Each structure stands twice: as structure tokens, then as C-alpha cells.
XYZ file of C-alpha atoms in Angstrom:
146
model
C 57.761 -26.725 -22.276
C 59.791 -29.482 -22.724
C 62.827 -29.680 -25.087
C 65.867 -32.010 -26.058
C 68.638 -30.741 -23.941
C 70.655 -29.756 -27.074
C 68.119 -27.665 -28.643
C 69.716 -24.230 -29.291
C 66.575 -22.114 -30.004
C 64.068 -23.070 -27.458
C 60.389 -21.791 -28.665
C 56.935 -23.358 -29.282
C 58.153 -25.021 -32.675
C 60.890 -26.627 -31.126
C 59.109 -28.139 -28.069
C 57.180 -31.514 -27.425
C 53.855 -30.863 -27.860
C 51.878 -34.591 -28.231
C 49.424 -34.431 -25.055
C 50.019 -38.209 -24.971
C 53.831 -38.063 -24.968
C 53.811 -35.291 -22.361
C 51.556 -37.388 -19.978
C 53.659 -40.501 -20.485
C 56.774 -38.371 -19.684
C 55.590 -36.569 -16.849
C 53.688 -39.455 -15.181
C 57.206 -41.080 -14.764
C 58.889 -38.029 -13.447
C 60.803 -38.711 -10.303
C 63.837 -37.281 -8.599
C 67.136 -38.205 -10.018
C 68.738 -40.770 -7.534
C 70.352 -42.997 -10.338
C 73.865 -41.850 -9.346
C 74.284 -40.460 -12.803
C 74.093 -36.361 -13.560
C 72.282 -35.946 -10.343
C 73.892 -32.484 -10.123
C 73.018 -31.389 -13.555
C 69.789 -33.212 -13.956
C 67.962 -33.300 -10.693
C 64.923 -35.303 -12.293
C 64.223 -38.170 -14.521
C 61.474 -40.134 -16.424
C 61.810 -43.781 -16.751
C 60.879 -45.392 -19.957
C 61.777 -49.284 -19.781
C 65.391 -49.203 -19.129
C 66.025 -45.892 -20.658
C 66.607 -42.947 -18.363
C 65.413 -39.550 -19.621
C 67.219 -36.883 -17.611
C 65.519 -33.447 -16.997
C 66.476 -30.184 -15.761
C 64.145 -27.144 -15.397
C 64.389 -23.390 -14.818
C 62.341 -23.621 -11.730
C 60.099 -26.512 -10.991
C 59.622 -29.777 -13.418
C 55.735 -29.458 -12.677
C 54.076 -26.420 -14.359
C 50.334 -26.052 -13.795
C 48.507 -24.862 -17.133
C 44.950 -25.726 -16.685
C 42.176 -26.080 -14.267
C 39.154 -28.268 -14.834
C 36.289 -29.723 -12.592
C 36.144 -33.473 -12.228
C 32.946 -35.578 -12.565
C 32.571 -35.137 -8.600
C 32.724 -31.300 -8.912
C 35.944 -30.678 -7.543
C 38.595 -28.580 -9.138
C 42.019 -29.828 -10.357
C 44.858 -28.448 -11.628
C 46.556 -29.994 -14.893
C 50.215 -30.235 -16.062
C 52.092 -32.645 -18.355
C 50.230 -31.675 -21.446
C 46.845 -31.909 -19.485
C 46.753 -35.345 -19.035
C 47.833 -35.365 -15.432
C 46.230 -33.448 -12.640
C 46.076 -32.726 -8.722
C 43.417 -31.593 -6.345
C 43.330 -27.812 -6.278
C 44.023 -26.882 -2.960
C 43.747 -22.623 -2.775
C 44.844 -22.516 0.743
C 48.168 -24.104 -0.067
C 48.869 -21.595 -2.963
C 52.120 -19.739 -2.055
C 54.004 -16.620 -3.650
C 57.974 -16.763 -3.349
C 58.869 -13.289 -2.587
C 62.364 -13.704 -4.206
C 60.913 -14.177 -7.691
C 57.137 -13.190 -7.421
C 56.109 -16.760 -8.876
C 52.973 -18.539 -7.684
C 53.470 -22.286 -6.386
C 50.802 -25.141 -5.536
C 51.545 -28.488 -4.128
C 52.626 -31.149 -6.769
C 53.039 -34.880 -6.379
C 55.956 -35.640 -4.079
C 58.018 -37.814 -6.549
C 58.094 -34.641 -8.827
C 59.358 -32.478 -6.269
C 56.397 -31.856 -4.161
C 55.755 -28.309 -5.525
C 54.709 -27.162 -8.912
C 54.607 -23.723 -10.477
C 51.384 -21.940 -11.369
C 51.597 -20.788 -15.016
C 51.602 -17.184 -15.588
C 48.243 -17.511 -17.657
C 46.426 -19.073 -14.770
C 48.103 -16.755 -12.168
C 46.763 -13.933 -14.275
C 43.099 -15.288 -14.453
C 43.191 -15.681 -10.553
C 44.857 -12.096 -9.876
C 41.588 -10.416 -9.016
C 41.048 -12.827 -6.238
C 44.348 -12.197 -4.630
C 44.479 -9.713 -1.585
C 47.388 -7.742 -0.078
C 47.852 -7.623 3.439
C 50.599 -6.832 5.711
C 53.730 -8.852 4.623
C 56.427 -8.471 1.968
C 55.848 -5.719 -0.625
C 53.979 -6.561 -3.542
C 53.274 -10.331 -2.381
C 49.564 -11.510 -2.247
C 48.876 -12.591 1.471
C 45.360 -13.904 0.826
C 43.386 -15.613 -2.010
C 39.735 -15.935 -2.224
C 38.226 -18.838 -3.707
C 34.699 -19.676 -3.883
C 33.894 -16.903 -1.390
C 36.478 -18.402 1.173
C 39.891 -17.264 2.196
């Protein structure tokens, strides 16, 4: 969810919801190398001469949906559903420190995106636990493949 920085109560009613705006905003997302507020806001989205600074709890890209493109390839969507990357199940990774699931994202947006809890929950039946960190899935089955 995307909020104005000074929003006091952050919930569904106070976040930006317009898919066109979210697509526009996230399509311009990049690392903040502007020389301004870099420590506090590690990312920014440019709109003409305007710089929209962004900070996040974890990663700026959060994958919220999955769809199949006309060629039959699975894609993970983000940014209000208007942007997507190819789904690479072999590159899913769980960070043991927080138990969250991650997937590659566009490099300019940090290179790694967070998989939403809803998507991770949908896929949970396909995770297999093997030797390794306690509770962290070590294997993901997708389309019958490891």
C-alpha cells in the first residue's frame, strides 16, 4: 500500500488505490541517487521535474497477483496490477530472519520484491521442508518441477 508520508492512520481508506496512478508511480521507481534525503528515502519516483521520495517497511515492490500472459507464461504483478515480471519459481527465497518470501524484481526498483502474504499463502501447499533453517521452506514445487 502506498501512503503520503505524513498520513497518521495508515489503512485501506487512506492509501492510494487508483490502478493507473499506481502503475505510473511504480513504473518510474528507482533507487534514490538524487543527493537529497537518500538515507531517509532510499527510493524515488520521478514525475517530470518532481521527485516523489519513497521509504518502505521492507521492499518497494510487493507482488500481489499472478496471471498468465498470452504466450502462456506466468507473471507476478505489482504496482496496482499494471506492472509484472516473469515468474521464476526457482528463484523464490525465504529470508530466515523474518520468514518472508521474496522474488526477483526490476533492478532499478531494488532487484528483489516481497511476495504478498496472500500469494504466499496460496502457494504454501507447494512448499517442502528439507534440512536447513527451522521452519524455512527449502523446496518449492511448481508445475510438477522442483
